[in-house]
Amino acid sequence: MAPADQLILLHPDDNVLICVAPIAAGDILPTSGGTIPAREGITVGHKVARGSLAAGDKVIKYGAPIGSMTAAANPGEWVHMHNMKSDYIAAHSRTTVTATGS
């Protein structure tokens, strides 16, 4: 599959691309500076760094900030909850909440 078929740019100001078809490690991905091989598999709907992102950088999607990087990401790397956080809502956790009462 061609890189153009795996990722889309939602807005010209975005610093992430959106995966629209599964990406396997080694697939060649477009970035703001050319192309780079994917370092890992990335599933549909997830974000990929368009260029270098540093910890603290705003993640821009739809032309608007959606969160901040908590760790650096190189061009072509997966951007998700392991290296970014929402600035607007609490991140989900894997902690289970149980109901009490009858």
mmCIF file of N, CA and C in Angstrom:
data_model
loop_
_atom_site.group_PDB
_atom_site.id
_atom_site.type_symbol
_atom_site.label_atom_id
_atom_site.label_comp_id
_atom_site.label_asym_id
_atom_site.label_seq_id
_atom_site.Cartn_x
_atom_site.Cartn_y
_atom_site.Cartn_z
ATOM 1 N N MET A 1 0.852 -1.176 0.000
ATOM 2 C CA MET A 1 0.000 0.000 0.000
ATOM 3 C C MET A 1 0.897 1.237 0.000
ATOM 4 N N ALA A 2 0.547 2.243 -0.759
ATOM 5 C CA ALA A 2 1.326 3.474 -0.851
ATOM 6 C C ALA A 2 1.151 4.302 0.414
ATOM 7 N N PRO A 3 2.214 5.020 0.877
ATOM 8 C CA PRO A 3 2.099 5.839 2.086
ATOM 9 C C PRO A 3 0.936 6.822 2.037
ATOM 10 N N ALA A 4 0.653 7.363 0.872
ATOM 11 C CA ALA A 4 -0.451 8.323 0.749
ATOM 12 C C ALA A 4 -1.787 7.670 1.064
ATOM 13 N N ASP A 5 -1.862 6.342 0.955
ATOM 14 C CA ASP A 5 -3.100 5.625 1.238
ATOM 15 C C ASP A 5 -3.227 5.223 2.706
ATOM 16 N N GLN A 6 -2.146 5.378 3.484
ATOM 17 C CA GLN A 6 -2.159 4.964 4.886
ATOM 18 C C GLN A 6 -2.375 6.124 5.860
ATOM 19 N N LEU A 7 -2.015 7.325 5.451
ATOM 20 C CA LEU A 7 -2.085 8.481 6.337
ATOM 21 C C LEU A 7 -2.785 9.641 5.656
ATOM 22 N N ILE A 8 -3.519 10.424 6.453
ATOM 23 C CA ILE A 8 -4.118 11.642 5.915
ATOM 24 C C ILE A 8 -3.747 12.824 6.806
ATOM 25 N N LEU A 9 -3.684 13.983 6.186
ATOM 26 C CA LEU A 9 -3.473 15.247 6.880
ATOM 27 C C LEU A 9 -4.823 15.941 6.930
ATOM 28 N N LEU A 10 -5.344 16.151 8.136
ATOM 29 C CA LEU A 10 -6.673 16.739 8.273
ATOM 30 C C LEU A 10 -6.677 18.253 8.062
ATOM 31 N N HIS A 11 -5.570 18.920 8.400
ATOM 32 C CA HIS A 11 -5.479 20.382 8.290
ATOM 33 C C HIS A 11 -4.020 20.739 8.035
ATOM 34 N N PRO A 12 -3.744 21.723 7.205
ATOM 35 C CA PRO A 12 -2.340 22.046 6.883
ATOM 36 C C PRO A 12 -1.500 22.459 8.093
ATOM 37 N N ASP A 13 -2.118 22.917 9.182
ATOM 38 C CA ASP A 13 -1.366 23.305 10.376
ATOM 39 C C ASP A 13 -1.085 22.138 11.325
ATOM 40 N N ASP A 14 -1.657 20.960 11.048
ATOM 41 C CA ASP A 14 -1.488 19.810 11.939
ATOM 42 C C ASP A 14 -0.036 19.344 11.983
ATOM 43 N N ASN A 15 0.403 18.915 13.177
ATOM 44 C CA ASN A 15 1.731 18.316 13.292
ATOM 45 C C ASN A 15 1.666 16.808 13.467
ATOM 46 N N VAL A 16 0.469 16.247 13.267
ATOM 47 C CA VAL A 16 0.277 14.799 13.239
ATOM 48 C C VAL A 16 -0.519 14.423 11.996
ATOM 49 N N LEU A 17 -0.263 13.224 11.529
ATOM 50 C CA LEU A 17 -1.033 12.623 10.439
ATOM 51 C C LEU A 17 -1.916 11.547 11.058
ATOM 52 N N ILE A 18 -3.013 11.201 10.415
ATOM 53 C CA ILE A 18 -3.942 10.211 10.943
ATOM 54 C C ILE A 18 -3.862 8.942 10.116
ATOM 55 N N CYS A 19 -3.717 7.822 10.805
ATOM 56 C CA CYS A 19 -3.620 6.515 10.156
ATOM 57 C C CYS A 19 -5.015 6.081 9.683
ATOM 58 N N VAL A 20 -5.150 5.845 8.377
ATOM 59 C CA VAL A 20 -6.439 5.411 7.822
ATOM 60 C C VAL A 20 -6.385 3.982 7.270
ATOM 61 N N ALA A 21 -5.218 3.373 7.325
ATOM 62 C CA ALA A 21 -5.032 1.971 6.956
ATOM 63 C C ALA A 21 -3.889 1.458 7.822
ATOM 64 N N PRO A 22 -3.923 0.195 8.217
ATOM 65 C CA PRO A 22 -2.877 -0.324 9.115
ATOM 66 C C PRO A 22 -1.467 -0.080 8.568
ATOM 67 N N ILE A 23 -0.570 0.285 9.483
ATOM 68 C CA ILE A 23 0.838 0.513 9.165
ATOM 69 C C ILE A 23 1.650 -0.566 9.858
ATOM 70 N N ALA A 24 2.555 -1.172 9.134
ATOM 71 C CA ALA A 24 3.455 -2.176 9.699
ATOM 72 C C ALA A 24 4.831 -1.564 9.888
ATOM 73 N N ALA A 25 5.571 -2.065 10.868
ATOM 74 C CA ALA A 25 6.947 -1.607 11.060
ATOM 75 C C ALA A 25 7.687 -1.760 9.743
ATOM 76 N N GLY A 26 8.400 -0.721 9.353
ATOM 77 C CA GLY A 26 9.150 -0.745 8.100
ATOM 78 C C GLY A 26 8.443 -0.107 6.930
ATOM 79 N N ASP A 27 7.115 0.070 7.013
ATOM 80 C CA ASP A 27 6.409 0.778 5.938
ATOM 81 C C ASP A 27 7.001 2.184 5.801
ATOM 82 N N ILE A 28 7.103 2.673 4.595
ATOM 83 C CA ILE A 28 7.656 4.001 4.347
ATOM 84 C C ILE A 28 6.546 5.040 4.494
ATOM 85 N N LEU A 29 6.766 6.010 5.404
ATOM 86 C CA LEU A 29 5.757 7.013 5.723
ATOM 87 C C LEU A 29 6.223 8.406 5.312
ATOM 88 N N PRO A 30 5.303 9.240 4.825
ATOM 89 C CA PRO A 30 5.669 10.629 4.515
ATOM 90 C C PRO A 30 5.779 11.438 5.797
ATOM 91 N N THR A 31 6.716 12.363 5.848
ATOM 92 C CA THR A 31 6.844 13.306 6.962
ATOM 93 C C THR A 31 7.035 14.684 6.360
ATOM 94 N N SER A 32 7.140 15.695 7.200
ATOM 95 C CA SER A 32 7.306 17.049 6.678
ATOM 96 C C SER A 32 8.632 17.229 5.954
ATOM 97 N N GLY A 33 9.603 16.326 6.195
ATOM 98 C CA GLY A 33 10.907 16.454 5.556
ATOM 99 C C GLY A 33 11.196 15.400 4.510
ATOM 100 N N GLY A 34 10.240 14.573 4.139
ATOM 101 C CA GLY A 34 10.462 13.512 3.145
ATOM 102 C C GLY A 34 9.739 12.248 3.536
ATOM 103 N N THR A 35 10.501 11.171 3.730
ATOM 104 C CA THR A 35 9.899 9.898 4.142
ATOM 105 C C THR A 35 10.778 9.264 5.213
ATOM 106 N N ILE A 36 10.172 8.335 5.968
ATOM 107 C CA ILE A 36 10.892 7.608 7.014
ATOM 108 C C ILE A 36 10.212 6.265 7.200
ATOM 109 N N PRO A 37 10.973 5.209 7.513
ATOM 110 C CA PRO A 37 10.320 3.930 7.784
ATOM 111 C C PRO A 37 9.602 3.955 9.138
ATOM 112 N N ALA A 38 8.427 3.375 9.197
ATOM 113 C CA ALA A 38 7.692 3.279 10.461
ATOM 114 C C ALA A 38 8.494 2.414 11.425
ATOM 115 N N ARG A 39 8.605 2.842 12.667
ATOM 116 C CA ARG A 39 9.367 2.095 13.666
ATOM 117 C C ARG A 39 8.545 0.972 14.291
ATOM 118 N N GLU A 40 7.220 1.075 14.180
ATOM 119 C CA GLU A 40 6.343 0.079 14.790
ATOM 120 C C GLU A 40 5.016 0.061 14.051
ATOM 121 N N GLY A 41 4.217 -0.955 14.307
ATOM 122 C CA GLY A 41 2.886 -1.021 13.731
ATOM 123 C C GLY A 41 1.985 0.027 14.356
ATOM 124 N N ILE A 42 1.117 0.617 13.558
ATOM 125 C CA ILE A 42 0.194 1.649 14.032
ATOM 126 C C ILE A 42 -1.185 1.317 13.487
ATOM 127 N N THR A 43 -2.181 1.351 14.357
ATOM 128 C CA THR A 43 -3.526 0.971 13.945
ATOM 129 C C THR A 43 -4.325 2.169 13.453
ATOM 130 N N VAL A 44 -5.384 1.876 12.742
ATOM 131 C CA VAL A 44 -6.265 2.883 12.153
ATOM 132 C C VAL A 44 -6.801 3.817 13.241
ATOM 133 N N GLY A 45 -6.815 5.112 12.925
ATOM 134 C CA GLY A 45 -7.343 6.124 13.829
ATOM 135 C C GLY A 45 -6.300 6.761 14.719
ATOM 136 N N HIS A 46 -5.106 6.169 14.767
ATOM 137 C CA HIS A 46 -4.065 6.712 15.631
ATOM 138 C C HIS A 46 -3.261 7.778 14.899
ATOM 139 N N LYS A 47 -2.509 8.553 15.682
ATOM 140 C CA LYS A 47 -1.735 9.678 15.158
ATOM 141 C C LYS A 47 -0.284 9.284 14.929
ATOM 142 N N VAL A 48 0.334 9.932 13.936
ATOM 143 C CA VAL A 48 1.743 9.737 13.599
ATOM 144 C C VAL A 48 2.373 11.123 13.541
ATOM 145 N N ALA A 49 3.550 11.272 14.160
ATOM 146 C CA ALA A 49 4.237 12.561 14.141
ATOM 147 C C ALA A 49 4.601 12.940 12.715
ATOM 148 N N ARG A 50 4.212 14.130 12.322
ATOM 149 C CA ARG A 50 4.517 14.642 10.988
ATOM 150 C C ARG A 50 5.955 15.152 10.926
ATOM 151 N N GLY A 51 6.440 15.651 12.029
ATOM 152 C CA GLY A 51 7.812 16.131 12.181
ATOM 153 C C GLY A 51 8.246 15.814 13.600
ATOM 154 N N SER A 52 9.391 16.325 14.009
ATOM 155 C CA SER A 52 9.870 16.094 15.376
ATOM 156 C C SER A 52 8.983 16.826 16.369
ATOM 157 N N LEU A 53 8.617 16.128 17.436
ATOM 158 C CA LEU A 53 7.828 16.712 18.516
ATOM 159 C C LEU A 53 8.602 16.530 19.812
ATOM 160 N N ALA A 54 8.736 17.586 20.590
ATOM 161 C CA ALA A 54 9.443 17.538 21.866
ATOM 162 C C ALA A 54 8.438 17.466 23.008
ATOM 163 N N ALA A 55 8.884 16.962 24.156
ATOM 164 C CA ALA A 55 8.035 16.970 25.348
ATOM 165 C C ALA A 55 7.588 18.409 25.599
ATOM 166 N N GLY A 56 6.295 18.588 25.849
ATOM 167 C CA GLY A 56 5.722 19.915 26.073
ATOM 168 C C GLY A 56 5.118 20.550 24.836
ATOM 169 N N ASP A 57 5.491 20.073 23.644
ATOM 170 C CA ASP A 57 4.899 20.614 22.413
ATOM 171 C C ASP A 57 3.405 20.329 22.371
ATOM 172 N N LYS A 58 2.639 21.263 21.815
ATOM 173 C CA LYS A 58 1.216 21.044 21.593
ATOM 174 C C LYS A 58 1.043 20.083 20.425
ATOM 175 N N VAL A 59 0.093 19.166 20.549
ATOM 176 C CA VAL A 59 -0.282 18.275 19.452
ATOM 177 C C VAL A 59 -1.412 18.977 18.717
ATOM 178 N N ILE A 60 -1.208 19.222 17.431
ATOM 179 C CA ILE A 60 -2.185 19.956 16.624
ATOM 180 C C ILE A 60 -2.885 18.987 15.679
ATOM 181 N N LYS A 61 -4.210 18.906 15.811
ATOM 182 C CA LYS A 61 -5.058 18.056 14.959
ATOM 183 C C LYS A 61 -6.289 18.880 14.625
ATOM 184 N N TYR A 62 -6.776 18.806 13.403
ATOM 185 C CA TYR A 62 -7.888 19.645 12.929
ATOM 186 C C TYR A 62 -7.516 21.125 12.981
ATOM 187 N N GLY A 63 -6.216 21.445 12.991
ATOM 188 C CA GLY A 63 -5.770 22.824 13.056
ATOM 189 C C GLY A 63 -5.856 23.434 14.441
ATOM 190 N N ALA A 64 -6.121 22.619 15.460
ATOM 191 C CA ALA A 64 -6.275 23.115 16.831
ATOM 192 C C ALA A 64 -5.510 22.213 17.793
ATOM 193 N N PRO A 65 -5.052 22.760 18.923
ATOM 194 C CA PRO A 65 -4.349 21.922 19.893
ATOM 195 C C PRO A 65 -5.309 20.937 20.552
ATOM 196 N N ILE A 66 -4.890 19.672 20.635
ATOM 197 C CA ILE A 66 -5.716 18.649 21.290
ATOM 198 C C ILE A 66 -5.036 18.092 22.526
ATOM 199 N N GLY A 67 -3.768 18.440 22.741
ATOM 200 C CA GLY A 67 -3.038 17.932 23.885
ATOM 201 C C GLY A 67 -1.597 18.377 23.831
ATOM 202 N N SER A 68 -0.794 17.807 24.729
ATOM 203 C CA SER A 68 0.620 18.128 24.809
ATOM 204 C C SER A 68 1.440 16.843 24.846
ATOM 205 N N MET A 69 2.609 16.906 24.261
ATOM 206 C CA MET A 69 3.517 15.766 24.298
ATOM 207 C C MET A 69 4.092 15.622 25.700
ATOM 208 N N THR A 70 4.137 14.397 26.211
ATOM 209 C CA THR A 70 4.765 14.112 27.500
ATOM 210 C C THR A 70 6.158 13.534 27.297
ATOM 211 N N ALA A 71 6.460 13.130 26.074
ATOM 212 C CA ALA A 71 7.777 12.607 25.688
ATOM 213 C C ALA A 71 7.986 12.972 24.225
ATOM 214 N N ALA A 72 9.217 12.982 23.805
ATOM 215 C CA ALA A 72 9.542 13.329 22.417
ATOM 216 C C ALA A 72 9.095 12.234 21.461
ATOM 217 N N ALA A 73 8.812 12.631 20.218
ATOM 218 C CA ALA A 73 8.506 11.691 19.136
ATOM 219 C C ALA A 73 9.211 12.191 17.882
ATOM 220 N N ASN A 74 9.865 11.288 17.203
ATOM 221 C CA ASN A 74 10.523 11.608 15.944
ATOM 222 C C ASN A 74 9.520 11.520 14.802
ATOM 223 N N PRO A 75 9.838 12.113 13.661
ATOM 224 C CA PRO A 75 8.942 11.995 12.506
ATOM 225 C C PRO A 75 8.620 10.529 12.215
ATOM 226 N N GLY A 76 7.344 10.252 11.974
ATOM 227 C CA GLY A 76 6.907 8.906 11.652
ATOM 228 C C GLY A 76 6.593 8.043 12.854
ATOM 229 N N GLU A 77 6.790 8.554 14.073
ATOM 230 C CA GLU A 77 6.502 7.765 15.268
ATOM 231 C C GLU A 77 5.043 7.904 15.684
ATOM 232 N N TRP A 78 4.563 6.864 16.328
ATOM 233 C CA TRP A 78 3.213 6.795 16.852
ATOM 234 C C TRP A 78 3.054 7.826 17.971
ATOM 235 N N VAL A 79 1.962 8.582 17.932
ATOM 236 C CA VAL A 79 1.625 9.555 18.976
ATOM 237 C C VAL A 79 0.319 9.104 19.600
ATOM 238 N N HIS A 80 0.382 8.781 20.900
ATOM 239 C CA HIS A 80 -0.806 8.295 21.602
ATOM 240 C C HIS A 80 -0.603 8.509 23.100
ATOM 241 N N MET A 81 -1.357 7.847 23.917
ATOM 242 C CA MET A 81 -1.357 8.092 25.358
ATOM 243 C C MET A 81 -0.019 7.773 26.039
ATOM 244 N N HIS A 82 0.866 7.061 25.391
ATOM 245 C CA HIS A 82 2.174 6.765 25.990
ATOM 246 C C HIS A 82 3.138 7.944 25.875
ATOM 247 N N ASN A 83 2.829 8.914 24.989
ATOM 248 C CA ASN A 83 3.735 10.053 24.826
ATOM 249 C C ASN A 83 3.011 11.395 24.680
ATOM 250 N N MET A 84 1.703 11.402 24.942
ATOM 251 C CA MET A 84 0.959 12.664 24.932
ATOM 252 C C MET A 84 -0.167 12.596 25.950
ATOM 253 N N LYS A 85 -0.703 13.763 26.288
ATOM 254 C CA LYS A 85 -1.855 13.828 27.186
ATOM 255 C C LYS A 85 -2.815 14.886 26.679
ATOM 256 N N SER A 86 -4.072 14.702 26.988
ATOM 257 C CA SER A 86 -5.074 15.718 26.665
ATOM 258 C C SER A 86 -4.888 16.893 27.611
ATOM 259 N N ASP A 87 -5.034 18.078 27.101
ATOM 260 C CA ASP A 87 -5.002 19.270 27.948
ATOM 261 C C ASP A 87 -6.404 19.647 28.410
ATOM 262 N N TYR A 88 -7.402 18.892 28.004
ATOM 263 C CA TYR A 88 -8.787 19.288 28.222
ATOM 264 C C TYR A 88 -9.591 18.297 29.045
ATOM 265 N N ILE A 89 -9.296 17.022 28.925
ATOM 266 C CA ILE A 89 -10.025 16.018 29.698
ATOM 267 C C ILE A 89 -9.018 15.074 30.336
ATOM 268 N N ALA A 90 -9.397 14.508 31.456
ATOM 269 C CA ALA A 90 -8.515 13.542 32.103
ATOM 270 C C ALA A 90 -8.343 12.333 31.190
ATOM 271 N N ALA A 91 -7.135 11.842 31.097
ATOM 272 C CA ALA A 91 -6.865 10.654 30.285
ATOM 273 C C ALA A 91 -7.523 9.449 30.929
ATOM 274 N N HIS A 92 -7.987 8.554 30.103
ATOM 275 C CA HIS A 92 -8.587 7.339 30.636
ATOM 276 C C HIS A 92 -7.497 6.502 31.293
ATOM 277 N N SER A 93 -7.901 5.653 32.177
ATOM 278 C CA SER A 93 -6.956 4.730 32.795
ATOM 279 C C SER A 93 -7.528 3.334 32.675
ATOM 280 N N ARG A 94 -6.732 2.384 33.032
ATOM 281 C CA ARG A 94 -7.184 1.000 32.990
ATOM 282 C C ARG A 94 -7.664 0.539 34.364
ATOM 283 N N THR A 95 -7.871 1.487 35.270
ATOM 284 C CA THR A 95 -8.354 1.163 36.605
ATOM 285 C C THR A 95 -9.851 0.868 36.530
ATOM 286 N N THR A 96 -10.260 -0.181 37.171
ATOM 287 C CA THR A 96 -11.654 -0.577 37.182
ATOM 288 C C THR A 96 -12.357 0.031 38.388
ATOM 289 N N VAL A 97 -13.518 0.578 38.172
ATOM 290 C CA VAL A 97 -14.342 1.119 39.255
ATOM 291 C C VAL A 97 -15.524 0.181 39.410
ATOM 292 N N THR A 98 -15.752 -0.278 40.640
ATOM 293 C CA THR A 98 -16.881 -1.181 40.866
ATOM 294 C C THR A 98 -17.979 -0.451 41.606
ATOM 295 N N ALA A 99 -19.198 -0.774 41.249
ATOM 296 C CA ALA A 99 -20.362 -0.170 41.888
ATOM 297 C C ALA A 99 -20.623 -0.882 43.210
ATOM 298 N N THR A 100 -21.110 -0.132 44.174
ATOM 299 C CA THR A 100 -21.476 -0.723 45.460
ATOM 300 C C THR A 100 -22.959 -0.524 45.679
ATOM 301 N N GLY A 101 -23.515 -1.255 46.582
ATOM 302 C CA GLY A 101 -24.946 -1.127 46.882
ATOM 303 C C GLY A 101 -25.720 -2.265 46.244
ATOM 304 N N SER A 102 -27.045 -2.178 46.351
ATOM 305 C CA SER A 102 -27.852 -3.275 45.821
ATOM 306 C C SER A 102 -28.392 -3.004 44.464
#
